[in-house]
PDB file of C-alpha atoms in Angstrom:
ATOM      1  CA  MET A  11      -7.821  -8.365   7.243  1.00  0.00           C
ATOM      2  CA  GLU A  12      -5.536 -11.404   6.779  1.00  0.00           C
ATOM      3  CA  GLU A  13      -5.544 -13.585   9.889  1.00  0.00           C
ATOM      4  CA  GLY A  14      -2.432 -13.339  11.516  1.00  0.00           C
ATOM      5  CA  THR A  15      -1.876  -9.566  10.136  1.00  0.00           C
ATOM      6  CA  SER A  16      -0.848  -7.322  13.084  1.00  0.00           C
ATOM      7  CA  LYS A  17      -3.379  -4.669  13.454  1.00  0.00           C
ATOM      8  CA  SER A  18      -1.041  -1.896  14.937  1.00  0.00           C
ATOM      9  CA  PRO A  19       1.510  -0.199  12.255  1.00  0.00           C
ATOM     10  CA  SER A  20       5.225  -1.512  13.092  1.00  0.00           C
ATOM     11  CA  ASN A  21       8.498  -0.809  11.707  1.00  0.00           C
ATOM     12  CA  CYS A  22      11.343  -2.790  10.918  1.00  0.00           C
ATOM     13  CA  ALA A  23      13.204  -1.369  13.883  1.00  0.00           C
ATOM     14  CA  GLY A  24      16.617  -3.408  14.127  1.00  0.00           C
ATOM     15  CA  THR A  25      16.595  -4.316  10.523  1.00  0.00           C
ATOM     16  CA  VAL A  26      20.183  -3.704   8.802  1.00  0.00           C
ATOM     17  CA  ASP A  27      20.340  -1.661   5.748  1.00  0.00           C
ATOM     18  CA  TYR A  28      22.817  -3.150   3.798  1.00  0.00           C
ATOM     19  CA  GLY A  29      21.742  -1.513   0.656  1.00  0.00           C
ATOM     20  CA  ASP A  30      20.426  -2.575  -2.783  1.00  0.00           C
ATOM     21  CA  ALA A  31      22.924  -5.447  -2.813  1.00  0.00           C
ATOM     22  CA  ASP A  32      21.218  -7.530   0.112  1.00  0.00           C
ATOM     23  CA  PRO A  33      19.124 -10.501  -1.034  1.00  0.00           C
ATOM     24  CA  PHE A  34      17.228 -10.348   2.206  1.00  0.00           C
ATOM     25  CA  GLN A  35      16.401  -6.393   2.299  1.00  0.00           C
ATOM     26  CA  TRP A  36      12.995  -7.035   3.244  1.00  0.00           C
ATOM     27  CA  ASP A  37      12.640  -7.925   7.025  1.00  0.00           C
ATOM     28  CA  THR A  38      11.106 -11.483   7.371  1.00  0.00           C
ATOM     29  CA  ARG A  39       9.049 -10.807  10.600  1.00  0.00           C
ATOM     30  CA  GLU A  40       5.525 -10.674  10.712  1.00  0.00           C
ATOM     31  CA  ASP A  41       5.118  -7.563  12.097  1.00  0.00           C
ATOM     32  CA  CYS A  42       7.303  -5.706   9.574  1.00  0.00           C
ATOM     33  CA  GLN A  43       5.170  -3.024   7.600  1.00  0.00           C
ATOM     34  CA  VAL A  44       7.050  -3.682   4.394  1.00  0.00           C
ATOM     35  CA  ARG A  45       6.803  -7.381   4.533  1.00  0.00           C
ATOM     36  CA  GLN A  46       2.871  -7.077   4.785  1.00  0.00           C
ATOM     37  CA  ILE A  47       2.836  -4.200   2.288  1.00  0.00           C
ATOM     38  CA  LEU A  48       4.624  -6.839  -0.108  1.00  0.00           C
ATOM     39  CA  ASP A  49       2.452  -9.850   1.045  1.00  0.00           C
ATOM     40  CA  ARG A  50      -1.055  -7.772   0.076  1.00  0.00           C
ATOM     41  CA  VAL A  51       0.577  -6.373  -3.234  1.00  0.00           C
ATOM     42  CA  ALA A  52       2.211  -9.256  -4.517  1.00  0.00           C
ATOM     43  CA  ASP A  53      -0.887 -11.489  -3.783  1.00  0.00           C
ATOM     44  CA  LYS A  54      -2.208 -12.765  -7.246  1.00  0.00           C
ATOM     45  CA  TRP A  55      -5.664 -11.797  -6.709  1.00  0.00           C
ATOM     46  CA  SER A  56      -4.599  -8.413  -5.840  1.00  0.00           C
ATOM     47  CA  LEU A  57      -1.958  -8.101  -8.868  1.00  0.00           C
ATOM     48  CA  LEU A  58      -5.288  -9.091 -10.961  1.00  0.00           C
ATOM     49  CA  VAL A  59      -7.823  -6.372  -9.455  1.00  0.00           C
ATOM     50  CA  ILE A  60      -5.344  -3.736  -9.423  1.00  0.00           C
ATOM     51  CA  ALA A  61      -4.647  -4.669 -13.207  1.00  0.00           C
ATOM     52  CA  LEU A  62      -8.417  -4.586 -14.328  1.00  0.00           C
ATOM     53  CA  LEU A  63      -9.452  -1.345 -12.413  1.00  0.00           C
ATOM     54  CA  GLU A  64      -6.928   0.434 -14.602  1.00  0.00           C
ATOM     55  CA  HIS A  65      -8.365   3.751 -16.077  1.00  0.00           C
ATOM     56  CA  ARG A  66     -11.815   2.371 -15.003  1.00  0.00           C
ATOM     57  CA  ARG A  67     -14.426   1.707 -12.182  1.00  0.00           C
ATOM     58  CA  LEU A  68     -15.805  -1.678 -12.099  1.00  0.00           C
ATOM     59  CA  ARG A  69     -18.756  -3.564 -10.232  1.00  0.00           C
ATOM     60  CA  PHE A  70     -17.974  -6.033  -7.739  1.00  0.00           C
ATOM     61  CA  THR A  71     -19.845  -8.654 -10.226  1.00  0.00           C
ATOM     62  CA  GLU A  72     -18.181  -7.274 -13.317  1.00  0.00           C
ATOM     63  CA  LEU A  73     -14.593  -7.685 -11.432  1.00  0.00           C
ATOM     64  CA  ARG A  74     -15.631 -11.654 -10.086  1.00  0.00           C
ATOM     65  CA  ARG A  75     -16.806 -11.950 -13.684  1.00  0.00           C
ATOM     66  CA  GLU A  76     -13.460 -10.932 -15.174  1.00  0.00           C
ATOM     67  CA  ILE A  77     -11.212 -12.854 -12.296  1.00  0.00           C
ATOM     68  CA  ASP A  78     -11.509 -16.651 -13.245  1.00  0.00           C
ATOM     69  CA  GLY A  79     -11.367 -18.535 -10.390  1.00  0.00           C
ATOM     70  CA  ILE A  80     -11.754 -15.931  -7.499  1.00  0.00           C
ATOM     71  CA  SER A  81     -14.638 -16.752  -4.681  1.00  0.00           C
ATOM     72  CA  GLN A  82     -16.960 -14.119  -3.564  1.00  0.00           C
ATOM     73  CA  ARG A  83     -15.383 -14.312  -0.340  1.00  0.00           C
ATOM     74  CA  MET A  84     -11.794 -13.780  -1.523  1.00  0.00           C
ATOM     75  CA  LEU A  85     -12.953 -11.310  -3.931  1.00  0.00           C
ATOM     76  CA  THR A  86     -14.567  -9.463  -1.062  1.00  0.00           C
ATOM     77  CA  VAL A  87     -11.581 -10.081   1.324  1.00  0.00           C
ATOM     78  CA  THR A  88      -9.330  -8.664  -1.601  1.00  0.00           C
ATOM     79  CA  LEU A  89     -11.222  -5.661  -1.912  1.00  0.00           C
ATOM     80  CA  ARG A  90     -11.203  -4.544   1.525  1.00  0.00           C
ATOM     81  CA  SER A  91      -7.667  -5.297   2.010  1.00  0.00           C
ATOM     82  CA  LEU A  92      -7.024  -3.038  -1.037  1.00  0.00           C
ATOM     83  CA  GLU A  93      -8.915  -0.289   0.245  1.00  0.00           C
ATOM     84  CA  ARG A  94      -7.886  -0.296   3.517  1.00  0.00           C
ATOM     85  CA  ASP A  95      -4.018   0.000   2.195  1.00  0.00           C
ATOM     86  CA  GLY A  96      -5.551   2.884   0.056  1.00  0.00           C
ATOM     87  CA  LEU A  97      -4.810   1.299  -3.155  1.00  0.00           C
ATOM     88  CA  VAL A  98      -8.498   1.242  -4.196  1.00  0.00           C
ATOM     89  CA  LYS A  99     -11.675   3.555  -3.475  1.00  0.00           C
ATOM     90  CA  ARG A 100     -15.123   1.823  -3.204  1.00  0.00           C
ATOM     91  CA  THR A 101     -18.155   4.292  -3.899  1.00  0.00           C
ATOM     92  CA  VAL A 102     -21.427   3.186  -2.726  1.00  0.00           C
ATOM     93  CA  TYR A 103     -24.519   4.796  -4.518  1.00  0.00           C
ATOM     94  CA  PRO A 104     -27.941   5.165  -2.852  1.00  0.00           C
ATOM     95  CA  VAL A 105     -30.103   3.364  -5.254  1.00  0.00           C
ATOM     96  CA  VAL A 106     -31.913   0.261  -4.827  1.00  0.00           C
ATOM     97  CA  PRO A 107     -30.649  -2.092  -5.050  1.00  0.00           C
ATOM     98  CA  PRO A 108     -27.243  -0.346  -3.851  1.00  0.00           C
ATOM     99  CA  ARG A 109     -24.748  -0.155  -6.729  1.00  0.00           C
ATOM    100  CA  VAL A 110     -21.165  -0.622  -5.501  1.00  0.00           C
ATOM    101  CA  GLU A 111     -18.267   0.490  -8.019  1.00  0.00           C
ATOM    102  CA  TYR A 112     -14.272   0.111  -7.544  1.00  0.00           C
ATOM    103  CA  GLU A 113     -11.311   2.303  -8.577  1.00  0.00           C
ATOM    104  CA  LEU A 114      -7.966   2.650  -8.236  1.00  0.00           C
ATOM    105  CA  THR A 115      -6.863   5.510  -6.116  1.00  0.00           C
ATOM    106  CA  PRO A 116      -3.682   7.529  -7.351  1.00  0.00           C
ATOM    107  CA  LEU A 117      -1.358   5.563  -4.932  1.00  0.00           C
ATOM    108  CA  GLY A 118      -3.066   2.544  -6.755  1.00  0.00           C
ATOM    109  CA  GLY A 119      -2.177   3.851 -10.022  1.00  0.00           C
ATOM    110  CA  THR A 120       1.357   4.060  -9.354  1.00  0.00           C
ATOM    111  CA  LEU A 121       1.323   0.231  -8.058  1.00  0.00           C
ATOM    112  CA  HIS A 122      -0.221  -0.518 -11.585  1.00  0.00           C
ATOM    113  CA  ALA A 123       2.904   0.668 -13.403  1.00  0.00           C
ATOM    114  CA  THR A 124       5.193  -1.366 -11.274  1.00  0.00           C
ATOM    115  CA  ILE A 125       3.035  -4.195 -12.135  1.00  0.00           C
ATOM    116  CA  GLN A 126       3.275  -3.454 -16.013  1.00  0.00           C
ATOM    117  CA  SER A 127       6.876  -3.499 -15.808  1.00  0.00           C
ATOM    118  CA  LEU A 128       6.347  -7.147 -14.269  1.00  0.00           C
ATOM    119  CA  VAL A 129       3.939  -7.914 -16.840  1.00  0.00           C
ATOM    120  CA  LYS A 130       6.230  -6.768 -19.714  1.00  0.00           C
ATOM    121  CA  TRP A 131       9.592  -8.788 -18.037  1.00  0.00           C
ATOM    122  CA  THR A 132       7.091 -11.893 -17.572  1.00  0.00           C
ATOM    123  CA  GLU A 133       5.968 -11.557 -21.413  1.00  0.00           C
ATOM    124  CA  ALA A 134       9.654 -11.031 -22.660  1.00  0.00           C
ATOM    125  CA  HIS A 135      11.346 -14.015 -20.855  1.00  0.00           C
ATOM    126  CA  GLN A 136       8.067 -16.552 -20.843  1.00  0.00           C
ATOM    127  CA  GLU A 137       9.918 -18.601 -23.549  1.00  0.00           C
ATOM    128  CA  GLU A 138      13.215 -18.903 -21.548  1.00  0.00           C
ATOM    129  CA  ILE A 139      11.177 -19.959 -18.348  1.00  0.00           C
ATOM    130  CA  ALA A 140       9.014 -22.691 -20.466  1.00  0.00           C
ATOM    131  CA  VAL A 141      12.464 -24.163 -21.546  1.00  0.00           C
ATOM    132  CA  ALA A 142      13.833 -24.022 -18.182  1.00  0.00           C
ATOM    133  CA  ARG A 143      10.506 -25.582 -16.510  1.00  0.00           C
ATOM    134  CA  ALA A 144      10.798 -28.527 -19.189  1.00  0.00           C
ATOM    135  CA  ALA A 145      14.620 -29.309 -18.478  1.00  0.00           C
ATOM    136  CA  TYR A 146      13.910 -29.209 -14.891  1.00  0.00           C
ATOM    137  CA  ASP A 147      11.032 -31.335 -15.443  1.00  0.00           C
ATOM    138  CA  VAL A 148      13.128 -33.751 -17.277  1.00  0.00           C
ATOM    139  CA  ARG A 149      15.715 -33.812 -14.563  1.00  0.00           C
ATOM    140  CA  GLU A 150      13.355 -34.889 -12.167  1.00  0.00           C
ATOM    141  CA  THR A 151      11.291 -37.406 -13.955  1.00  0.00           C
ATOM    142  CA  ALA A 152      15.132 -38.713 -14.518  1.00  0.00           C
ATOM    143  CA  ALA A 153      15.915 -38.519 -11.203  1.00  0.00           C
ATOM    144  CA  ALA A 154      12.382 -40.378  -9.404  1.00  0.00           C
ATOM    145  CA  SER A 155      13.104 -43.090 -12.223  1.00  0.00           C
ATOM    146  CA  LEU A 156      16.251 -44.027 -10.508  1.00  0.00           C
ATOM    147  CA  GLN A 157      15.103 -43.942  -7.176  1.00  0.00           C
TER     148      GLN A 157
END
């Protein structure tokens, strides 16, 4: 479990429901279950693990090899958290040495579809974002040179 994450289930009691139009629809309190779930599934390592496990099982070493830059510890923490949330299933085979495989649960599969929508949006708008970043960098460089 992540440091600072509440071990007891909680809800966002007292949160005012403003409907779809509210930009603050997710409670900002740390004990809010919705916030905890969003923090988990929006984590960059979790997104990559979920994407890699679509329609296949992978061993720990295969996942680590596929995810550039992830440490063994971070992959372990990520997989345990996803398993705890019911998004990933861990299967241990009684062989020597032990073989462990990971796969998405049906719940994890539904999340993958949502992630795919985000990836498609990113692909469709990557050029616009690159232009916006370049314009921002030019403005910041100009502002810094005036100081």
